[in-house]
Tab-separated table of N, CA and C in Angstrom:
chain	number	residue	atom	x	y	z
A	1	UNK	N	0.868	-1.118	-0.030
A	1	UNK	CA	-0.050	-0.082	-0.051
A	1	UNK	C	0.910	1.254	-0.067
A	2	UNK	N	0.615	2.067	-0.839
A	2	UNK	CA	1.524	3.247	-0.992
A	2	UNK	C	0.780	4.545	-0.449
A	3	UNK	N	1.524	5.339	0.132
A	3	UNK	CA	0.959	6.643	0.628
A	3	UNK	C	0.600	7.602	-0.616
A	4	UNK	N	-0.485	8.012	-0.514
A	4	UNK	CA	-0.957	8.960	-1.536
A	4	UNK	C	-0.749	10.350	-1.073
A	5	UNK	N	0.336	11.107	-1.731
A	5	UNK	CA	0.711	12.458	-1.293
A	5	UNK	C	-0.534	13.422	-1.318
A	6	UNK	N	-1.347	13.395	-2.175
A	6	UNK	CA	-2.465	14.251	-2.275
A	6	UNK	C	-3.392	14.029	-1.111
A	7	UNK	N	-3.633	12.738	-0.759
A	7	UNK	CA	-4.411	12.358	0.422
A	7	UNK	C	-3.837	12.950	1.756
A	8	UNK	N	-2.588	12.800	1.893
A	8	UNK	CA	-1.793	13.269	3.060
A	8	UNK	C	-1.959	14.840	3.161
A	9	UNK	N	-1.918	15.622	2.084
A	9	UNK	CA	-2.089	17.033	2.002
A	9	UNK	C	-3.451	17.423	2.501
A	10	UNK	N	-4.496	16.633	1.937
A	10	UNK	CA	-5.834	16.975	2.312
A	10	UNK	C	-6.127	16.801	3.750
A	11	UNK	N	-5.566	15.679	4.388
A	11	UNK	CA	-5.631	15.416	5.725
A	11	UNK	C	-5.071	16.536	6.600
A	12	UNK	N	-3.933	17.020	6.200
A	12	UNK	CA	-3.213	18.026	6.987
A	12	UNK	C	-4.083	19.373	6.863
A	13	UNK	N	-4.664	19.587	5.689
A	13	UNK	CA	-5.501	20.844	5.502
A	13	UNK	C	-6.644	20.744	6.400
A	14	UNK	N	-7.302	19.483	6.368
A	14	UNK	CA	-8.562	19.342	7.219
A	14	UNK	C	-8.171	19.509	8.800
A	15	UNK	N	-7.081	18.827	9.066
A	15	UNK	CA	-6.654	18.964	10.534
A	15	UNK	C	-6.454	20.437	10.897
A	16	UNK	N	-5.686	21.140	10.092
A	16	UNK	CA	-5.388	22.526	10.435
A	16	UNK	C	-6.686	23.394	10.444
A	17	UNK	N	-7.597	23.147	9.550
A	17	UNK	CA	-8.938	23.845	9.575
A	17	UNK	C	-9.611	23.521	10.757
A	18	UNK	N	-9.627	22.312	11.330
A	18	UNK	CA	-10.368	21.993	12.503
A	18	UNK	C	-9.571	22.750	13.696
A	19	UNK	N	-8.373	22.615	13.673
A	19	UNK	CA	-7.548	23.442	14.741
A	19	UNK	C	-7.811	24.812	14.708
A	20	UNK	N	-8.006	25.459	13.697
A	20	UNK	CA	-8.313	26.967	13.622
A	20	UNK	C	-9.680	27.223	14.151
A	21	UNK	N	-10.607	26.286	13.720
A	21	UNK	CA	-12.068	26.571	14.155
A	21	UNK	C	-12.085	26.309	15.763
A	22	UNK	N	-11.345	25.372	16.305
A	22	UNK	CA	-11.301	25.109	17.720
A	22	UNK	C	-10.646	26.369	18.489
A	23	UNK	N	-9.642	26.883	17.904
A	23	UNK	CA	-8.985	28.086	18.488
A	23	UNK	C	-9.874	29.278	18.463
A	24	UNK	N	-10.663	29.443	17.419
A	24	UNK	CA	-11.444	30.546	17.291
A	24	UNK	C	-12.698	30.373	18.334
A	25	UNK	N	-13.190	29.160	18.613
A	25	UNK	CA	-14.291	28.893	19.506
A	25	UNK	C	-13.699	29.210	20.820
A	26	UNK	N	-12.551	28.698	21.192
A	26	UNK	CA	-11.929	29.007	22.387
A	26	UNK	C	-11.683	30.514	22.822
A	27	UNK	N	-11.245	31.183	21.841
A	27	UNK	CA	-11.100	32.612	21.890
A	27	UNK	C	-12.409	33.189	22.107
A	28	UNK	N	-13.434	32.878	21.410
A	28	UNK	CA	-14.797	33.480	21.656
A	28	UNK	C	-15.284	33.213	23.108
A	29	UNK	N	-14.990	31.957	23.612
A	29	UNK	CA	-15.391	31.680	24.891
A	29	UNK	C	-14.676	32.489	26.036
A	30	UNK	N	-13.472	32.775	25.741
A	30	UNK	CA	-12.705	33.652	26.634
A	30	UNK	C	-13.217	35.026	26.533
A	31	UNK	N	-13.489	35.550	25.388
A	31	UNK	CA	-14.050	36.902	25.178
A	31	UNK	C	-15.419	37.056	25.808
A	32	UNK	N	-16.188	36.021	25.735
A	32	UNK	CA	-17.524	35.992	26.417
A	32	UNK	C	-17.478	36.225	27.895
A	33	UNK	N	-16.360	35.879	28.502
A	33	UNK	CA	-16.267	36.066	29.988
A	33	UNK	C	-15.879	37.456	30.382
A	34	UNK	N	-15.498	38.272	29.412
A	34	UNK	CA	-15.043	39.718	29.705
A	34	UNK	C	-16.288	40.516	29.871
A	35	UNK	N	-16.149	41.591	30.638
A	35	UNK	CA	-17.308	42.520	30.763
A	35	UNK	C	-17.578	43.065	29.327
A	36	UNK	N	-18.922	43.011	29.069
A	36	UNK	CA	-19.298	43.379	27.540
A	36	UNK	C	-19.034	44.767	27.243
A	37	UNK	N	-18.605	45.006	26.026
A	37	UNK	CA	-18.361	46.329	25.483
A	37	UNK	C	-19.613	46.728	24.717
A	38	UNK	N	-19.847	48.010	24.586
A	38	UNK	CA	-21.071	48.447	23.844
A	38	UNK	C	-20.749	48.712	22.455
A	39	UNK	N	-19.514	48.564	21.995
A	39	UNK	CA	-19.130	48.724	20.596
A	39	UNK	C	-19.801	47.677	19.678
A	40	UNK	N	-20.262	48.183	18.570
A	40	UNK	CA	-20.873	47.198	17.599
A	40	UNK	C	-19.921	46.805	16.542
A	41	UNK	N	-18.669	47.199	16.591
A	41	UNK	CA	-17.646	46.860	15.573
A	41	UNK	C	-17.347	45.442	15.712
A	42	UNK	N	-16.918	44.773	14.557
A	42	UNK	CA	-16.422	43.413	14.621
A	42	UNK	C	-15.027	43.464	15.105
A	43	UNK	N	-14.762	42.677	16.167
A	43	UNK	CA	-13.449	42.690	16.758
A	43	UNK	C	-12.604	41.483	16.307
A	44	UNK	N	-11.360	41.636	15.949
A	44	UNK	CA	-10.555	40.551	15.504
A	44	UNK	C	-10.129	39.498	16.654
A	45	UNK	N	-9.799	38.419	16.408
A	45	UNK	CA	-9.437	37.486	17.389
A	45	UNK	C	-8.284	37.979	18.214
A	46	UNK	N	-7.353	38.524	17.406
A	46	UNK	CA	-6.154	39.032	18.096
A	46	UNK	C	-6.544	40.124	19.130
A	47	UNK	N	-7.365	41.021	18.772
A	47	UNK	CA	-7.859	42.166	19.739
A	47	UNK	C	-8.530	41.463	20.801
A	48	UNK	N	-9.339	40.440	20.595
A	48	UNK	CA	-10.028	39.795	21.700
A	48	UNK	C	-9.047	39.176	22.777
A	49	UNK	N	-8.034	38.567	22.189
A	49	UNK	CA	-7.015	37.918	23.142
A	49	UNK	C	-6.264	38.963	23.821
A	50	UNK	N	-5.922	40.033	23.179
A	50	UNK	CA	-5.258	41.179	23.833
A	50	UNK	C	-6.157	41.756	24.977
A	51	UNK	N	-7.396	41.947	24.628
A	51	UNK	CA	-8.369	42.621	25.578
A	51	UNK	C	-8.421	41.683	26.819
A	52	UNK	N	-8.577	40.387	26.611
A	52	UNK	CA	-8.684	39.379	27.679
A	52	UNK	C	-7.377	39.424	28.580
A	53	UNK	N	-6.227	39.591	27.924
A	53	UNK	CA	-5.070	39.588	28.637
A	53	UNK	C	-4.990	40.829	29.543
A	54	UNK	N	-5.298	42.046	29.045
A	54	UNK	CA	-5.354	43.227	29.782
A	54	UNK	C	-6.316	43.096	30.948
A	55	UNK	N	-7.456	42.403	30.727
A	55	UNK	CA	-8.551	42.334	31.803
A	55	UNK	C	-7.992	41.399	32.837
A	56	UNK	N	-7.303	40.285	32.474
A	56	UNK	CA	-6.679	39.377	33.582
A	56	UNK	C	-5.707	40.054	34.288
A	57	UNK	N	-4.793	40.869	33.700
A	57	UNK	CA	-3.717	41.579	34.430
A	57	UNK	C	-4.416	42.606	35.447
A	58	UNK	N	-5.436	43.256	34.981
A	58	UNK	CA	-6.128	44.221	35.883
A	58	UNK	C	-6.728	43.476	37.079
A	59	UNK	N	-7.285	42.279	36.863
A	59	UNK	CA	-7.934	41.535	37.876
A	59	UNK	C	-6.851	41.063	38.911
A	60	UNK	N	-5.544	40.777	38.301
A	60	UNK	CA	-4.450	40.405	39.176
A	60	UNK	C	-4.018	41.568	40.117
A	61	UNK	N	-4.056	42.733	39.492
A	61	UNK	CA	-3.585	43.836	40.319
A	61	UNK	C	-4.571	44.161	41.448
A	62	UNK	N	-5.939	44.093	41.029
A	62	UNK	CA	-6.939	44.269	42.050
A	62	UNK	C	-6.899	43.247	43.186
A	63	UNK	N	-6.678	42.065	42.778
A	63	UNK	CA	-6.415	40.977	43.760
A	63	UNK	C	-5.371	41.235	44.775
A	64	UNK	N	-4.226	41.754	44.304
A	64	UNK	CA	-3.141	42.006	45.108
A	64	UNK	C	-3.426	43.104	46.015
A	65	UNK	N	-4.118	44.204	45.410
A	65	UNK	CA	-4.538	45.320	46.384
A	65	UNK	C	-5.487	44.922	47.511
A	66	UNK	N	-6.357	43.970	47.112
A	66	UNK	CA	-7.352	43.545	48.141
A	66	UNK	C	-6.666	42.607	49.155
A	67	UNK	N	-5.695	41.784	48.784
A	67	UNK	CA	-4.902	41.070	49.745
A	67	UNK	C	-4.146	41.979	50.721
A	68	UNK	N	-3.485	43.011	50.081
A	68	UNK	CA	-2.770	43.981	50.953
A	68	UNK	C	-3.738	44.664	51.910
A	69	UNK	N	-4.838	45.094	51.496
A	69	UNK	CA	-5.926	45.796	52.390
A	69	UNK	C	-6.284	44.828	53.507
A	70	UNK	N	-6.600	43.500	53.052
A	70	UNK	CA	-6.984	42.489	54.098
A	70	UNK	C	-5.921	42.321	55.108
A	71	UNK	N	-4.816	42.226	54.758
A	71	UNK	CA	-3.597	41.987	55.599
A	71	UNK	C	-3.480	43.260	56.591
A	72	UNK	N	-3.562	44.481	56.006
A	72	UNK	CA	-3.613	45.605	56.773
A	72	UNK	C	-4.630	45.707	57.920
A	73	UNK	N	-5.883	45.340	57.293
A	73	UNK	CA	-7.069	45.430	58.255
A	73	UNK	C	-6.775	44.317	59.345
A	74	UNK	N	-6.405	43.125	58.949
A	74	UNK	CA	-6.228	42.109	60.044
A	74	UNK	C	-5.119	42.458	60.947
A	75	UNK	N	-4.097	43.175	60.459
A	75	UNK	CA	-3.043	43.544	61.343
A	75	UNK	C	-3.506	44.595	62.444
A	76	UNK	N	-4.341	45.463	62.008
A	76	UNK	CA	-4.946	46.565	62.944
A	76	UNK	C	-5.864	45.838	63.841
A	77	UNK	N	-6.611	44.792	63.411
A	77	UNK	CA	-7.619	44.210	64.357
A	77	UNK	C	-6.825	43.391	65.353
A	78	UNK	N	-5.733	42.695	64.998
A	78	UNK	CA	-4.923	41.980	65.977
A	78	UNK	C	-4.272	42.778	66.978
A	79	UNK	N	-3.750	43.994	66.410
A	79	UNK	CA	-2.975	44.844	67.500
A	79	UNK	C	-3.845	45.764	68.392
A	80	UNK	N	-5.129	45.697	68.121
A	80	UNK	CA	-6.057	46.537	69.069
A	80	UNK	C	-6.736	45.775	70.189
A	81	UNK	N	-6.339	44.485	70.293
A	81	UNK	CA	-6.936	43.682	71.304
A	81	UNK	C	-8.393	43.792	71.298
A	82	UNK	N	-9.012	43.457	70.198
A	82	UNK	CA	-10.444	43.577	69.883
A	82	UNK	C	-11.264	42.602	70.676
A	83	UNK	N	-12.344	43.005	71.181
A	83	UNK	CA	-13.274	42.017	71.741
A	83	UNK	C	-13.996	41.342	70.531
A	84	UNK	N	-13.619	40.156	70.205
A	84	UNK	CA	-14.096	39.601	68.935
A	84	UNK	C	-15.541	39.397	68.938
A	85	UNK	N	-16.187	38.907	69.909
A	85	UNK	CA	-17.572	38.781	69.892
A	85	UNK	C	-18.360	40.045	69.811
A	86	UNK	N	-17.924	41.048	70.390
A	86	UNK	CA	-18.599	42.309	70.236
A	86	UNK	C	-18.487	42.872	68.969
A	87	UNK	N	-17.300	42.845	68.286
A	87	UNK	CA	-17.073	43.366	67.031
A	87	UNK	C	-17.885	42.574	65.844
A	88	UNK	N	-17.932	41.214	66.082
A	88	UNK	CA	-18.710	40.422	65.140
A	88	UNK	C	-20.232	40.762	65.241
A	89	UNK	N	-20.731	40.916	66.439
A	89	UNK	CA	-22.165	41.182	66.588
A	89	UNK	C	-22.527	42.566	66.127
A	90	UNK	N	-21.668	43.559	66.399
A	90	UNK	CA	-21.995	44.865	66.037
A	90	UNK	C	-21.574	45.377	64.802
A	91	UNK	N	-20.653	44.603	64.142
A	91	UNK	CA	-20.127	44.950	62.813
A	91	UNK	C	-19.096	46.090	62.757
A	92	UNK	N	-18.354	46.292	63.880
A	92	UNK	CA	-17.290	47.266	63.777
A	92	UNK	C	-16.128	46.794	64.853
A	93	UNK	N	-15.088	47.480	64.665
A	93	UNK	CA	-13.935	47.254	65.532
A	93	UNK	C	-14.203	47.852	66.933
A	94	UNK	N	-13.816	47.255	68.040
A	94	UNK	CA	-13.687	47.833	69.253
A	94	UNK	C	-12.830	49.056	69.355
A	95	UNK	N	-13.052	49.939	70.218
A	95	UNK	CA	-12.194	51.075	70.522
A	95	UNK	C	-10.984	50.694	71.222
A	96	UNK	N	-9.996	51.515	71.191
A	96	UNK	CA	-8.712	51.197	71.883
A	96	UNK	C	-8.429	52.506	72.635
A	97	UNK	N	-7.815	52.307	73.844
A	97	UNK	CA	-7.446	53.490	74.563
A	97	UNK	C	-6.067	53.267	75.254
A	98	UNK	N	-5.245	54.268	75.092
A	98	UNK	CA	-3.857	54.245	75.646
A	98	UNK	C	-3.656	55.436	76.454
A	99	UNK	N	-3.132	55.257	77.750
A	99	UNK	CA	-2.982	56.410	78.560
A	99	UNK	C	-1.401	56.368	79.092
A	100	UNK	N	-0.862	57.450	78.753
A	100	UNK	CA	0.561	57.627	79.193
A	100	UNK	C	0.735	58.854	80.102
A	101	UNK	N	1.579	58.775	81.145
A	101	UNK	CA	1.889	59.860	81.986
A	101	UNK	C	3.322	60.417	81.797
A	102	UNK	N	3.581	61.666	81.622
A	102	UNK	CA	4.759	62.318	81.610
A	102	UNK	C	4.865	63.471	82.639
A	103	UNK	N	5.247	62.996	83.839
A	103	UNK	CA	5.330	63.944	84.947
A	103	UNK	C	3.838	64.265	85.325
A	104	UNK	N	3.477	65.564	85.149
A	104	UNK	CA	2.260	65.972	85.539
A	104	UNK	C	1.296	65.980	84.381
A	105	UNK	N	1.777	65.639	83.158
A	105	UNK	CA	0.982	65.700	81.932
A	105	UNK	C	0.544	64.253	81.661
A	106	UNK	N	-0.705	64.225	81.416
A	106	UNK	CA	-1.348	62.818	80.947
A	106	UNK	C	-1.899	62.955	79.531
A	107	UNK	N	-1.413	62.001	78.805
A	107	UNK	CA	-1.858	61.961	77.385
A	107	UNK	C	-2.840	60.688	77.246
A	108	UNK	N	-4.010	60.975	76.687
A	108	UNK	CA	-5.038	59.842	76.519
A	108	UNK	C	-5.227	59.808	74.974
A	109	UNK	N	-4.895	58.676	74.419
A	109	UNK	CA	-5.148	58.357	73.019
A	109	UNK	C	-6.386	57.420	72.851
A	110	UNK	N	-7.355	57.878	72.120
A	110	UNK	CA	-8.544	57.028	71.930
A	110	UNK	C	-8.659	56.797	70.453
A	111	UNK	N	-8.767	55.567	69.987
A	111	UNK	CA	-8.907	55.203	68.618
A	111	UNK	C	-10.320	54.637	68.505
A	112	UNK	N	-11.142	55.194	67.709
A	112	UNK	CA	-12.542	54.584	67.586
A	112	UNK	C	-12.715	54.501	65.962
A	113	UNK	N	-14.017	53.940	65.766
A	113	UNK	CA	-14.444	54.027	64.287
A	113	UNK	C	-15.215	55.355	64.144
A	114	UNK	N	-15.477	55.653	62.864
A	114	UNK	CA	-16.081	56.935	62.521
A	114	UNK	C	-17.424	57.188	63.293
A	115	UNK	N	-18.186	56.084	63.552
A	115	UNK	CA	-19.476	56.235	64.175
A	115	UNK	C	-19.548	56.450	65.637
A	116	UNK	N	-18.385	56.485	66.299
A	116	UNK	CA	-18.340	56.380	67.858
A	116	UNK	C	-18.094	57.793	68.348
A	117	UNK	N	-18.829	58.691	67.990
A	117	UNK	CA	-18.553	60.145	68.597
A	117	UNK	C	-18.781	60.134	70.155
A	118	UNK	N	-19.618	59.388	70.569
A	118	UNK	CA	-20.066	59.410	71.965
A	118	UNK	C	-18.903	58.986	73.002
A	119	UNK	N	-18.013	58.092	72.486
A	119	UNK	CA	-17.011	57.628	73.296
A	119	UNK	C	-16.042	58.774	73.601
A	120	UNK	N	-15.772	59.607	72.593
A	120	UNK	CA	-14.900	60.781	72.867
A	120	UNK	C	-15.484	61.743	73.882
A	121	UNK	N	-16.786	61.988	73.712
A	121	UNK	CA	-17.588	62.821	74.698
A	121	UNK	C	-17.484	62.290	76.074
A	122	UNK	N	-17.751	61.006	76.154
A	122	UNK	CA	-17.887	60.393	77.377
A	122	UNK	C	-16.461	60.303	78.115
A	123	UNK	N	-15.376	60.157	77.350
A	123	UNK	CA	-14.063	60.116	77.861
A	123	UNK	C	-13.699	61.500	78.498
A	124	UNK	N	-14.153	62.556	77.755
A	124	UNK	CA	-13.897	63.994	78.272
A	124	UNK	C	-14.741	64.180	79.541
A	125	UNK	N	-15.927	63.733	79.583
A	125	UNK	CA	-16.844	63.747	80.685
A	125	UNK	C	-16.167	63.077	81.966
A	126	UNK	N	-15.638	61.855	81.779
A	126	UNK	CA	-14.970	61.058	82.816
A	126	UNK	C	-13.750	61.828	83.351
A	127	UNK	N	-12.908	62.368	82.465
A	127	UNK	CA	-11.772	63.063	82.818
A	127	UNK	C	-12.204	64.273	83.688
A	128	UNK	N	-13.227	65.041	83.338
A	128	UNK	CA	-13.631	66.251	83.988
A	128	UNK	C	-14.160	65.821	85.354
A	129	UNK	N	-14.920	64.673	85.444
A	129	UNK	CA	-15.474	64.271	86.770
A	129	UNK	C	-14.381	63.988	87.740
A	130	UNK	N	-13.257	63.508	87.239
A	130	UNK	CA	-12.052	63.158	87.982
A	130	UNK	C	-11.226	64.317	88.468
A	131	UNK	N	-11.609	65.488	87.973
A	131	UNK	CA	-10.924	66.749	88.284
A	131	UNK	C	-9.684	66.931	87.467
A	132	UNK	N	-9.523	66.384	86.389
A	132	UNK	CA	-8.366	66.460	85.535
A	132	UNK	C	-8.506	67.747	84.652
A	133	UNK	N	-7.460	68.552	84.444
A	133	UNK	CA	-7.562	69.805	83.665
A	133	UNK	C	-7.286	69.365	82.265
A	134	UNK	N	-8.191	69.515	81.228
A	134	UNK	CA	-7.836	69.161	79.859
A	134	UNK	C	-7.287	70.458	79.301
A	135	UNK	N	-5.937	70.201	78.756
A	135	UNK	CA	-5.274	71.358	78.101
A	135	UNK	C	-5.604	71.436	76.627
A	136	UNK	N	-5.578	70.226	75.994
A	136	UNK	CA	-5.784	70.232	74.599
A	136	UNK	C	-6.437	68.933	74.105
A	137	UNK	N	-7.283	69.001	73.225
A	137	UNK	CA	-7.906	67.831	72.656
A	137	UNK	C	-7.948	67.933	71.111
A	138	UNK	N	-7.557	66.912	70.280
A	138	UNK	CA	-7.479	67.045	68.926
A	138	UNK	C	-7.832	65.595	68.342
A	139	UNK	N	-8.138	65.559	67.062
A	139	UNK	CA	-8.403	64.303	66.507
A	139	UNK	C	-7.939	64.270	65.080
A	140	UNK	N	-7.676	63.042	64.460
A	140	UNK	CA	-7.359	62.925	63.136
A	140	UNK	C	-8.070	61.723	62.556
A	141	UNK	N	-8.666	61.804	61.320
A	141	UNK	CA	-9.358	60.735	60.731
A	141	UNK	C	-8.347	60.019	59.695
A	142	UNK	N	-8.270	58.693	59.844
A	142	UNK	CA	-7.445	57.971	58.881
A	142	UNK	C	-8.217	56.683	58.456
A	143	UNK	N	-8.730	56.748	57.232
A	143	UNK	CA	-9.554	55.669	56.710
A	143	UNK	C	-10.928	55.676	57.442
A	144	UNK	N	-11.244	54.484	58.024
A	144	UNK	CA	-12.402	54.443	58.863
A	144	UNK	C	-12.158	54.564	60.381
A	145	UNK	N	-11.036	55.060	60.756
A	145	UNK	CA	-10.650	55.124	62.227
A	145	UNK	C	-10.505	56.491	62.572
A	146	UNK	N	-10.824	56.947	63.775
A	146	UNK	CA	-10.532	58.376	64.267
A	146	UNK	C	-9.632	58.190	65.410
A	147	UNK	N	-8.487	59.130	65.369
A	147	UNK	CA	-7.472	58.950	66.463
A	147	UNK	C	-7.689	60.343	67.183
A	148	UNK	N	-8.117	60.174	68.500
A	148	UNK	CA	-8.437	61.299	69.422
A	148	UNK	C	-7.142	61.430	70.402
A	149	UNK	N	-6.609	62.630	70.604
A	149	UNK	CA	-5.527	62.807	71.411
A	149	UNK	C	-5.961	63.847	72.445
A	150	UNK	N	-5.914	63.531	73.766
A	150	UNK	CA	-6.374	64.493	74.656
A	150	UNK	C	-5.206	64.577	75.852
A	151	UNK	N	-4.700	65.850	75.976
A	151	UNK	CA	-3.666	66.248	76.824
A	151	UNK	C	-4.143	66.822	78.044
A	152	UNK	N	-3.786	66.334	79.161
A	152	UNK	CA	-4.455	66.763	80.552
A	152	UNK	C	-3.184	67.119	81.437
A	153	UNK	N	-3.583	67.859	82.486
A	153	UNK	CA	-2.636	68.115	83.572
A	153	UNK	C	-3.255	67.563	84.813
A	154	UNK	N	-2.571	66.766	85.477
A	154	UNK	CA	-2.958	66.081	86.699
A	154	UNK	C	-2.534	66.823	87.902
A	155	UNK	N	-2.974	66.396	89.076
A	155	UNK	CA	-2.589	67.056	90.372
A	155	UNK	C	-1.176	66.957	90.707
A	156	UNK	N	-0.728	67.623	91.789
A	156	UNK	CA	0.663	67.687	92.050
A	156	UNK	C	1.344	66.347	92.272
A	157	UNK	N	0.536	65.454	92.835
A	157	UNK	CA	1.248	64.132	93.032
A	157	UNK	C	1.105	63.085	92.009
A	158	UNK	N	-0.044	63.239	91.245
A	158	UNK	CA	-0.316	62.391	90.110
A	158	UNK	C	-0.573	60.971	90.442
A	159	UNK	N	-0.842	60.646	91.745
A	159	UNK	CA	-1.066	59.375	92.099
A	159	UNK	C	-2.496	58.885	91.723
A	160	UNK	N	-3.309	59.782	91.335
A	160	UNK	CA	-4.697	59.226	90.795
A	160	UNK	C	-4.657	58.745	89.367
A	161	UNK	N	-3.621	58.726	88.767
A	161	UNK	CA	-3.509	58.352	87.368
A	161	UNK	C	-3.896	56.845	87.145
A	162	UNK	N	-3.334	56.033	88.011
A	162	UNK	CA	-3.659	54.624	87.902
A	162	UNK	C	-5.214	54.345	88.068
A	163	UNK	N	-5.756	54.921	89.012
A	163	UNK	CA	-7.307	54.801	89.258
A	163	UNK	C	-7.944	55.300	87.984
A	164	UNK	N	-7.517	56.495	87.494
A	164	UNK	CA	-8.186	57.146	86.392
A	164	UNK	C	-8.051	56.179	85.148
A	165	UNK	N	-6.761	55.700	84.991
A	165	UNK	CA	-6.591	54.754	83.791
A	165	UNK	C	-7.535	53.621	83.906
A	166	UNK	N	-7.576	52.926	85.084
A	166	UNK	CA	-8.591	51.770	85.137
A	166	UNK	C	-10.023	52.130	84.863
A	167	UNK	N	-10.526	53.349	85.380
A	167	UNK	CA	-11.751	53.734	85.225
A	167	UNK	C	-12.053	53.946	83.614
A	168	UNK	N	-11.063	54.664	83.135
A	168	UNK	CA	-11.306	54.851	81.526
A	168	UNK	C	-11.389	53.585	80.803
A	169	UNK	N	-10.407	52.691	81.083
A	169	UNK	CA	-10.330	51.323	80.354
A	169	UNK	C	-11.691	50.543	80.654
A	170	UNK	N	-12.137	50.527	81.863
A	170	UNK	CA	-13.381	49.959	82.232
A	170	UNK	C	-14.540	50.461	81.369
A	171	UNK	N	-14.516	51.784	81.338
A	171	UNK	CA	-15.632	52.412	80.631
A	171	UNK	C	-15.573	52.134	79.094
A	172	UNK	N	-14.438	52.264	78.533
A	172	UNK	CA	-14.227	51.948	77.069
A	172	UNK	C	-14.487	50.523	76.641
A	173	UNK	N	-13.944	49.564	77.359
A	173	UNK	CA	-14.005	48.148	77.074
A	173	UNK	C	-15.132	47.391	77.526
A	174	UNK	N	-16.021	48.070	78.377
A	174	UNK	CA	-17.168	47.286	78.873
A	174	UNK	C	-18.458	47.627	78.106
C-alpha cells in the first residue's frame, strides 16, 4: 500500500482547519467572559485575546490590592486587642485607649471608628469628673478610624493616674 501524497495533504489541511475552528471557538469563549463592550464593531481574534490579557492583568492587580488591604486590616484588628464577639455582633472594631503619663502631663489616645462620637464625649466627661484639667484635645481621621488625642494636667502628686486609667479602660472596654 502506497501513501498517496495528495491524500496526506488533504488530511493536513483538514486537521489545520479543525484546529483553527477550535482556537476561534476557545477565543470566543474567553471573550464572552469579559465585561461586555457596547461597541458594535467586529473585533478581530487578536484584539479579543489582547483585551482578555489586559483584563486578567487588571484583575491580578486588584486581587493584590485587596490582599494587601485585608492583611492591613487584619493587622490593625490583631494589634488593638479587639473584643471579637462584640465586633462580630455589632459589625465594627472595638475602640482602643492608651494612657501615658509624663510627669504632671497625662496623654490619653482614643482610637474609634467613625460612628463612635459618644466615646470621645464620654471620655472627656469622665476626665472632668475626676478633676483633671484638659489642656488640649484633637483628632485625626485615617480611613475608617478616628484617632483622638487628649492632653491633660493632673494634680501635684499624680497618684490618681492609675485609678483614672482603670476607670477609663473599664468604661471603654465594657
